[in-house]
Amino acid sequence: MSVTDEIKERLDIVEVISGYVPLKKAGHNYQGLCPFHSEKTPSFVVFPDTQSWHCFGACGIGGDIFTFIQKRENLEFVEALKLLADRAGVELEAREGPQPAAERHLERLREIIASAAGYYHHLLINAGEAGIAREYLTRRGFPPDTWEAWQLGYALDSWDAAGSHLARAEYTVEEMADAGLIIQREDGTGHYDRFRGRLIIPIRDAQGRPIGFGARVLREEPGRPQPKYINSPQTVLFDKSNVLFGLDMARKAIRDADLAVLVEGYMDVLMSHQVGVSNVVAGMGTALTEQQLGQLKRYTRNITLALDPDAAGAHAALRGLQTARDTLDREWEPVVDPRGLVRQVSRLRAQLRIATLPDGMDPDELARADRVRWLQVISEAKPVVDYYLSVVSQQEDLTTAHGKAALIERMAPLVREVGNAIERQHYIQRLARLVQTDERLVTEAVQTTRMDDGRTGTPGRRNSTAQNGGAPESSPILAPRPAQALRLGRQNADFGLEEYILGQLLLRPDLLPSLDGELIGLTNTPLAAEDFATGENRAILAALQTAGAGLDQVLDALPGSLQDRSQGLADRIRRGPALTDDRLAKELGDAVLRLRERNLDQRMRRLQFVILESETAGDIARLQEYKTLMRSYAAQERHIEKLLHARTMTGSLSKDSGTL
Ligand SMILES: [Zn+2]
């Protein structure tokens, strides 16, 4: 569950708003004087069933718990999120936005790391002593262009060169230590440089900001063995479990190729990029972590592990697989069971493959020696199920009944998650052959394997009738066409319109201005916060409006929980059919109109409730106002229905002429 969902589940909107506005129960709902405009009789209504509010007076606005707090306290979404999280006792991750003091410290650390990176790079290019590093790089096949692109550097073989340099730039000892650049002496008499006489490889975050360093030894000293590589220690900036080396340089290529190749070492990444295979990154250890996968899935669902063919590599791959299974979102697929009931079964929505390298070669050597062969190794990577099967069948003794049973037991959960039904059947057949048993038994094992994710009915979130349209899994692409939607809309069946619109715009932020232009032409109003029911969706729209150059920029402008949400929306759209720009523009326009139609519809139903209340109270003046408002809503709705109808006609006409 996302933090925002958790907050909404823990807090009751009536209770929260009561803290600001005295509310009186009226039927199912609650009424009070609107806190946003001045009035004598209450036109502000809180709806507990949908956990939302609306002012039917002068403001005519509404929203959810977040939008109320934002508006009442005059806060940005992130700030409202913090306030409500605090109140709900929900812990926010650090990435939701650090405290100002911590933020300043973080900023200082970024500066000091960037400054150190520049210093080391300058030394690599200019220092006489760095000759050994320049020779090393040249021998390994890296020309100066590559040194430049990755801002490679050299640390002088000195105990205090870096420390003194940074002190002159007015960084404190504490800051240098916090950034992991210097180490305190054991006897407490000062500090010394962490990196000495080594090749320096800056490690950058996905935005390209240096956050730490890898450092390779260059001088072998007999009798004093040193680790080949040392890295920055864990710091507030540098979290090994969260870093993918090269991601800043690889992310565009990963998205373009729709594939990320994971290798083990810095040099593997450098060389692969140098020969033009740029969708390659490295983890900071052997096993893929959840956070790393979380980062990668912003760009692709296809991950190939190109690991050393030794046992350690195999083991790491299996652990990586386990992580992936725990981390990656699942796709829900309706399955009709023998009794004719529709069940939702989850399938892993990622393709994990294992590339097997030629014996004794690592990706660095292979890429340098033979670029074409390197590409071939990547493209011939085996699905992880095949790979796992070969490992497991070596581990189990298949001549015994116990071994056969163990093999099936270990493979069944994996096979069950294979997304494609034909592929799944293929593995079932292979397993049956391997243990020489009946296919039906294996099928049964696969179907009944203990997994907690097979659910009946609608998957996804609780409360699917919530005002935000719930059921994110339902595909708006498959949502009813406008004519049907007009009817189904009243039963709240067109879930996910908000999500559909945002998802499309997240993938194509460049379409927002023309969409706004079209909407202004049709209804005088561009896409606006008020079109969306929840604070989350409004914040995503705001990010699109301000940071709209591309998906990455929009994501960077959002707090962590909304990044995940946005990524999820974009992914769902990406899985749908590709549309031409014209078609997409039309679908977007239709979707916004349908959304507005739905919102008006909901508003009218709610207003009806308020009208009944004023009738009971005998408030004639108010009653007249509300009836005028109702007529205005009805007129707006008719206008939108007409627009939608006209668009359906022209849509089908142009479609027909297109097929001729
Ligand atoms: Zn108001």
CSV table of N, CA, C and O in Angstrom, one decimal, residues 38-120:
chain,number,residue,atom,x,y,z
A,38,SER,N,-16.8,33.2,2.9
A,38,SER,CA,-17.6,33.6,4.1
A,38,SER,C,-19.0,33.4,3.8
A,38,SER,O,-19.5,33.8,2.8
A,39,GLU,N,-19.7,32.7,4.7
A,39,GLU,CA,-21.1,32.4,4.5
A,39,GLU,C,-21.8,32.3,5.8
A,39,GLU,O,-21.2,32.0,6.9
A,40,LYS,N,-23.2,32.4,5.8
A,40,LYS,CA,-23.9,32.4,7.1
A,40,LYS,C,-24.6,31.0,7.2
A,40,LYS,O,-24.9,30.6,8.4
A,41,THR,N,-25.0,30.4,6.1
A,41,THR,CA,-25.6,29.1,6.2
A,41,THR,C,-24.7,28.1,5.5
A,41,THR,O,-24.0,28.4,4.5
A,42,PRO,N,-24.6,26.9,6.1
A,42,PRO,CA,-23.6,25.9,5.6
A,42,PRO,C,-23.8,25.4,4.2
A,42,PRO,O,-24.9,24.9,3.9
A,43,SER,N,-22.8,25.5,3.3
A,43,SER,CA,-22.9,24.9,2.0
A,43,SER,C,-21.7,24.0,1.8
A,43,SER,O,-21.4,23.5,0.7
A,44,PHE,N,-21.0,23.8,2.8
A,44,PHE,CA,-19.7,23.0,2.8
A,44,PHE,C,-20.1,21.6,3.3
A,44,PHE,O,-20.6,21.4,4.4
A,45,VAL,N,-19.9,20.5,2.5
A,45,VAL,CA,-20.4,19.2,2.8
A,45,VAL,C,-19.2,18.2,2.8
A,45,VAL,O,-18.4,18.2,1.9
A,46,VAL,N,-19.1,17.4,3.8
A,46,VAL,CA,-18.1,16.3,3.8
A,46,VAL,C,-18.8,15.0,3.6
A,46,VAL,O,-19.8,14.7,4.3
A,47,PHE,N,-18.3,14.2,2.7
A,47,PHE,CA,-18.9,12.9,2.4
A,47,PHE,C,-18.0,11.7,2.9
A,47,PHE,O,-17.0,11.4,2.3
A,48,PRO,N,-18.4,11.1,4.0
A,48,PRO,CA,-17.6,10.1,4.6
A,48,PRO,C,-17.5,8.9,3.7
A,48,PRO,O,-16.4,8.2,3.6
A,49,ASP,N,-18.5,8.6,2.9
A,49,ASP,CA,-18.5,7.3,2.1
A,49,ASP,C,-17.4,7.4,1.0
A,49,ASP,O,-16.7,6.4,0.7
A,50,THR,N,-17.1,8.6,0.5
A,50,THR,CA,-16.1,8.7,-0.5
A,50,THR,C,-14.9,9.5,0.1
A,50,THR,O,-13.9,9.7,-0.7
A,51,GLN,N,-14.9,9.8,1.4
A,51,GLN,CA,-13.8,10.5,2.0
A,51,GLN,C,-13.5,11.7,1.2
A,51,GLN,O,-12.3,12.0,0.9
A,52,SER,N,-14.5,12.5,0.9
A,52,SER,CA,-14.2,13.7,0.1
A,52,SER,C,-15.1,14.9,0.7
A,52,SER,O,-16.0,14.7,1.5
A,53,TRP,N,-14.9,16.1,0.1
A,53,TRP,CA,-15.6,17.3,0.5
A,53,TRP,C,-15.9,18.1,-0.7
A,53,TRP,O,-15.3,18.0,-1.7
A,54,HIS,N,-17.0,19.0,-0.5
A,54,HIS,CA,-17.3,19.9,-1.6
A,54,HIS,C,-18.0,21.1,-1.0
A,54,HIS,O,-18.8,21.0,-0.1
A,55,CYS,N,-17.7,22.3,-1.6
A,55,CYS,CA,-18.4,23.5,-1.2
A,55,CYS,C,-19.4,23.8,-2.4
A,55,CYS,O,-18.9,24.0,-3.5
A,56,PHE,N,-20.7,23.8,-2.0
A,56,PHE,CA,-21.7,24.1,-3.0
A,56,PHE,C,-22.0,25.6,-3.0
A,56,PHE,O,-22.9,26.1,-3.7
A,57,GLY,N,-21.3,26.4,-2.3
A,57,GLY,CA,-21.5,27.8,-2.3
A,57,GLY,C,-20.6,28.5,-3.2
A,57,GLY,O,-20.3,28.0,-4.3
A,58,ALA,N,-20.0,29.7,-2.8
A,58,ALA,CA,-19.3,30.6,-3.7
A,58,ALA,C,-18.0,29.9,-4.3
A,58,ALA,O,-17.7,30.1,-5.5
A,59,CYS,N,-17.3,29.0,-3.6
A,59,CYS,CA,-16.1,28.5,-4.2
A,59,CYS,C,-16.4,27.4,-5.2
A,59,CYS,O,-15.7,27.3,-6.2
A,60,GLY,N,-17.4,26.5,-4.9
A,60,GLY,CA,-17.7,25.5,-5.9
A,60,GLY,C,-16.5,24.5,-6.0
A,60,GLY,O,-16.3,23.9,-7.1
A,61,ILE,N,-15.7,24.3,-5.0
A,61,ILE,CA,-14.6,23.4,-5.1
A,61,ILE,C,-14.7,22.2,-4.2
A,61,ILE,O,-15.5,22.3,-3.3
A,62,GLY,N,-13.9,21.2,-4.4
A,62,GLY,CA,-13.9,20.1,-3.5
A,62,GLY,C,-12.6,19.3,-3.6
A,62,GLY,O,-11.7,19.7,-4.4
A,63,GLY,N,-12.6,18.1,-3.0
A,63,GLY,CA,-11.4,17.3,-3.1
A,63,GLY,C,-11.3,16.3,-2.0
A,63,GLY,O,-12.3,15.9,-1.4
A,64,ASP,N,-10.1,15.8,-1.7
A,64,ASP,CA,-9.9,14.8,-0.7
A,64,ASP,C,-9.3,15.4,0.6
A,64,ASP,O,-9.1,16.6,0.7
A,65,ILE,N,-8.8,14.5,1.4
A,65,ILE,CA,-8.2,15.0,2.7
A,65,ILE,C,-6.9,15.8,2.4
A,65,ILE,O,-6.7,16.8,3.1
A,66,PHE,N,-6.1,15.4,1.4
A,66,PHE,CA,-4.9,16.1,1.1
A,66,PHE,C,-5.2,17.5,0.6
A,66,PHE,O,-4.6,18.5,1.0
A,67,THR,N,-6.2,17.6,-0.3
A,67,THR,CA,-6.4,18.9,-0.9
A,67,THR,C,-7.0,19.8,0.1
A,67,THR,O,-6.8,21.0,0.1
A,68,PHE,N,-7.8,19.3,1.1
A,68,PHE,CA,-8.3,20.1,2.1
A,68,PHE,C,-7.2,20.8,2.9
A,68,PHE,O,-7.2,22.0,3.1
A,69,ILE,N,-6.3,19.9,3.4
A,69,ILE,CA,-5.2,20.4,4.2
A,69,ILE,C,-4.3,21.4,3.4
A,69,ILE,O,-3.8,22.4,3.9
A,70,GLN,N,-4.0,21.0,2.2
A,70,GLN,CA,-3.2,21.9,1.3
A,70,GLN,C,-3.8,23.3,1.3
A,70,GLN,O,-3.2,24.3,1.4
A,71,LYS,N,-5.1,23.3,1.0
A,71,LYS,CA,-5.8,24.6,0.8
A,71,LYS,C,-5.9,25.3,2.2
A,71,LYS,O,-5.7,26.5,2.2
A,72,ARG,N,-6.3,24.6,3.2
A,72,ARG,CA,-6.6,25.2,4.5
A,72,ARG,C,-5.3,25.8,5.1
A,72,ARG,O,-5.2,26.8,5.7
A,73,GLU,N,-4.2,25.0,5.0
A,73,GLU,CA,-2.9,25.3,5.6
A,73,GLU,C,-2.0,26.0,4.6
A,73,GLU,O,-0.9,26.4,4.9
A,74,ASN,N,-2.5,26.2,3.4
A,74,ASN,CA,-1.7,26.8,2.3
A,74,ASN,C,-0.3,26.1,2.1
A,74,ASN,O,0.7,26.6,2.3
A,75,LEU,N,-0.4,24.8,1.9
A,75,LEU,CA,0.8,23.9,1.7
A,75,LEU,C,0.9,23.3,0.4
A,75,LEU,O,-0.1,23.1,-0.3
A,76,GLU,N,2.1,23.0,0.0
A,76,GLU,CA,2.4,22.1,-1.1
A,76,GLU,C,1.9,20.7,-0.8
A,76,GLU,O,1.8,20.4,0.4
A,77,PHE,N,1.8,19.9,-1.8
A,77,PHE,CA,1.3,18.5,-1.6
A,77,PHE,C,2.3,17.8,-0.6
A,77,PHE,O,1.8,17.1,0.4
A,78,VAL,N,3.6,17.9,-0.8
A,78,VAL,CA,4.6,17.2,0.0
A,78,VAL,C,4.4,17.6,1.5
A,78,VAL,O,4.5,16.8,2.4
A,79,GLU,N,4.2,18.9,1.7
A,79,GLU,CA,4.1,19.4,3.1
A,79,GLU,C,2.8,18.9,3.7
A,79,GLU,O,2.8,18.5,4.9
A,80,ALA,N,1.7,18.8,2.9
A,80,ALA,CA,0.5,18.3,3.5
A,80,ALA,C,0.6,16.8,3.8
A,80,ALA,O,0.1,16.3,4.8
A,81,LEU,N,1.4,16.1,2.9
A,81,LEU,CA,1.7,14.7,3.1
A,81,LEU,C,2.4,14.5,4.4
A,81,LEU,O,2.1,13.6,5.2
A,82,LYS,N,3.4,15.3,4.7
A,82,LYS,CA,4.2,15.2,6.0
A,82,LYS,C,3.2,15.4,7.2
A,82,LYS,O,3.3,14.7,8.1
A,83,LEU,N,2.4,16.5,7.1
A,83,LEU,CA,1.6,16.8,8.2
A,83,LEU,C,0.6,15.7,8.5
A,83,LEU,O,0.5,15.3,9.6
A,84,LEU,N,0.0,15.1,7.4
A,84,LEU,CA,-1.0,14.1,7.6
A,84,LEU,C,-0.3,12.8,8.0
A,84,LEU,O,-0.9,12.0,8.8
A,85,ALA,N,0.9,12.5,7.5
A,85,ALA,CA,1.6,11.3,7.8
A,85,ALA,C,1.9,11.3,9.3
A,85,ALA,O,1.7,10.3,10.0
A,86,ASP,N,2.3,12.5,9.8
A,86,ASP,CA,2.6,12.6,11.2
A,86,ASP,C,1.4,12.3,12.0
A,86,ASP,O,1.4,11.6,13.0
A,87,ARG,N,0.3,12.9,11.6
A,87,ARG,CA,-0.9,12.8,12.3
A,87,ARG,C,-1.4,11.3,12.3
A,87,ARG,O,-1.9,10.8,13.3
A,88,ALA,N,-1.2,10.6,11.2
A,88,ALA,CA,-1.7,9.3,11.1
A,88,ALA,C,-0.7,8.3,11.7
A,88,ALA,O,-0.9,7.1,11.8
A,89,GLY,N,0.5,8.8,12.0
A,89,GLY,CA,1.6,7.9,12.5
A,89,GLY,C,2.1,7.0,11.4
A,89,GLY,O,2.5,5.9,11.7
A,90,VAL,N,2.1,7.5,10.2
A,90,VAL,CA,2.7,6.7,9.1
A,90,VAL,C,4.1,7.3,8.9
A,90,VAL,O,4.2,8.5,8.8
A,91,GLU,N,5.0,6.4,8.8
A,91,GLU,CA,6.4,6.9,8.6
A,91,GLU,C,6.7,7.1,7.2
A,91,GLU,O,6.4,6.3,6.3
A,92,LEU,N,7.2,8.3,6.9
A,92,LEU,CA,7.6,8.6,5.5
A,92,LEU,C,9.0,8.2,5.3
A,92,LEU,O,9.8,8.3,6.2
A,93,GLU,N,9.3,7.8,4.1
A,93,GLU,CA,10.7,7.5,3.7
A,93,GLU,C,11.4,8.8,3.6
A,93,GLU,O,10.8,9.8,3.3
A,94,ALA,N,12.7,8.7,3.8
A,94,ALA,CA,13.5,9.9,3.7
A,94,ALA,C,13.3,10.7,2.4
A,94,ALA,O,13.3,11.9,2.3
A,95,ARG,N,13.1,9.9,1.3
A,95,ARG,CA,13.0,10.5,0.0
A,95,ARG,C,11.8,11.4,-0.1
A,95,ARG,O,11.6,12.1,-1.1
A,96,GLU,N,10.8,11.3,0.8
A,96,GLU,CA,9.7,12.2,0.7
A,96,GLU,C,10.1,13.6,0.9
A,96,GLU,O,9.3,14.5,0.8
A,97,GLY,N,11.3,13.8,1.3
A,97,GLY,CA,11.8,15.2,1.5
A,97,GLY,C,12.4,15.3,2.9
A,97,GLY,O,11.7,15.2,3.8
A,98,PRO,N,13.7,15.6,2.9
A,98,PRO,CA,14.3,15.7,4.2
A,98,PRO,C,14.0,17.0,4.9
A,98,PRO,O,13.4,17.9,4.3
A,99,GLN,N,14.3,17.2,6.2
A,99,GLN,CA,14.1,18.4,6.9
A,99,GLN,C,15.1,19.5,6.3
A,99,GLN,O,16.1,19.1,5.8
A,100,PRO,N,14.7,20.7,6.5
A,100,PRO,CA,15.6,21.8,5.9
A,100,PRO,C,17.0,21.7,6.4
A,100,PRO,O,17.9,21.8,5.6
A,101,ALA,N,17.3,21.5,7.7
A,101,ALA,CA,18.7,21.4,8.2
A,101,ALA,C,19.4,20.2,7.5
A,101,ALA,O,20.5,20.4,7.0
A,102,ALA,N,18.7,19.1,7.5
A,102,ALA,CA,19.3,17.9,6.9
A,102,ALA,C,19.6,18.2,5.4
A,102,ALA,O,20.6,17.7,4.8
A,103,GLU,N,18.6,18.9,4.8
A,103,GLU,CA,18.7,19.2,3.4
A,103,GLU,C,20.0,20.0,3.1
A,103,GLU,O,20.7,19.8,2.1
A,104,ARG,N,20.2,21.0,4.0
A,104,ARG,CA,21.4,21.9,3.8
A,104,ARG,C,22.7,21.0,3.9
A,104,ARG,O,23.6,21.2,3.1
A,105,HIS,N,22.7,20.1,4.9
A,105,HIS,CA,23.9,19.3,5.1
A,105,HIS,C,24.1,18.4,3.8
A,105,HIS,O,25.2,18.3,3.3
A,106,LEU,N,23.0,17.9,3.3
A,106,LEU,CA,23.1,17.0,2.1
A,106,LEU,C,23.6,17.8,1.0
A,106,LEU,O,24.5,17.3,0.2
A,107,GLU,N,23.2,19.0,0.8
A,107,GLU,CA,23.6,19.9,-0.2
A,107,GLU,C,25.1,20.2,-0.1
A,107,GLU,O,25.9,20.1,-1.1
A,108,ARG,N,25.6,20.4,1.1
A,108,ARG,CA,27.0,20.6,1.4
A,108,ARG,C,27.8,19.3,0.9
A,108,ARG,O,28.9,19.4,0.3
A,109,LEU,N,27.3,18.2,1.3
A,109,LEU,CA,28.0,16.9,1.0
A,109,LEU,C,28.0,16.7,-0.6
A,109,LEU,O,29.0,16.3,-1.1
A,110,ARG,N,26.9,17.1,-1.2
A,110,ARG,CA,27.0,17.0,-2.7
A,110,ARG,C,28.1,17.9,-3.3
A,110,ARG,O,28.8,17.5,-4.2
A,111,GLU,N,28.2,19.1,-2.7
A,111,GLU,CA,29.2,20.0,-3.2
A,111,GLU,C,30.6,19.5,-3.0
A,111,GLU,O,31.4,19.5,-3.8
A,112,ILE,N,30.8,18.9,-1.8
A,112,ILE,CA,32.1,18.5,-1.5
A,112,ILE,C,32.5,17.3,-2.3
A,112,ILE,O,33.7,17.2,-2.8
A,113,ILE,N,31.6,16.4,-2.6
A,113,ILE,CA,31.9,15.3,-3.5
A,113,ILE,C,32.1,15.7,-4.9
A,113,ILE,O,33.1,15.3,-5.5
A,114,ALA,N,31.3,16.7,-5.3
A,114,ALA,CA,31.5,17.2,-6.7
A,114,ALA,C,32.9,17.9,-6.8
A,114,ALA,O,33.6,17.8,-7.8
A,115,SER,N,33.2,18.6,-5.7
A,115,SER,CA,34.5,19.3,-5.7
A,115,SER,C,35.7,18.3,-5.7
A,115,SER,O,36.7,18.5,-6.4
A,116,ALA,N,35.5,17.3,-4.9
A,116,ALA,CA,36.6,16.2,-4.9
A,116,ALA,C,36.7,15.6,-6.2
A,116,ALA,O,37.8,15.3,-6.7
A,117,ALA,N,35.6,15.3,-6.9
A,117,ALA,CA,35.6,14.7,-8.2
A,117,ALA,C,36.4,15.5,-9.2
A,117,ALA,O,37.2,15.0,-10.0
A,118,GLY,N,36.1,16.8,-9.2
A,118,GLY,CA,36.8,17.7,-10.0
A,118,GLY,C,38.3,17.8,-9.8
A,118,GLY,O,39.1,17.8,-10.7
A,119,TYR,N,38.7,17.7,-8.5
A,119,TYR,CA,40.1,17.7,-8.0
A,119,TYR,C,40.8,16.4,-8.5
A,119,TYR,O,41.8,16.5,-9.1
A,120,TYR,N,40.2,15.3,-8.3
A,120,TYR,CA,40.8,14.0,-8.7
A,120,TYR,C,41.0,14.0,-10.3
A,120,TYR,O,42.0,13.5,-10.8
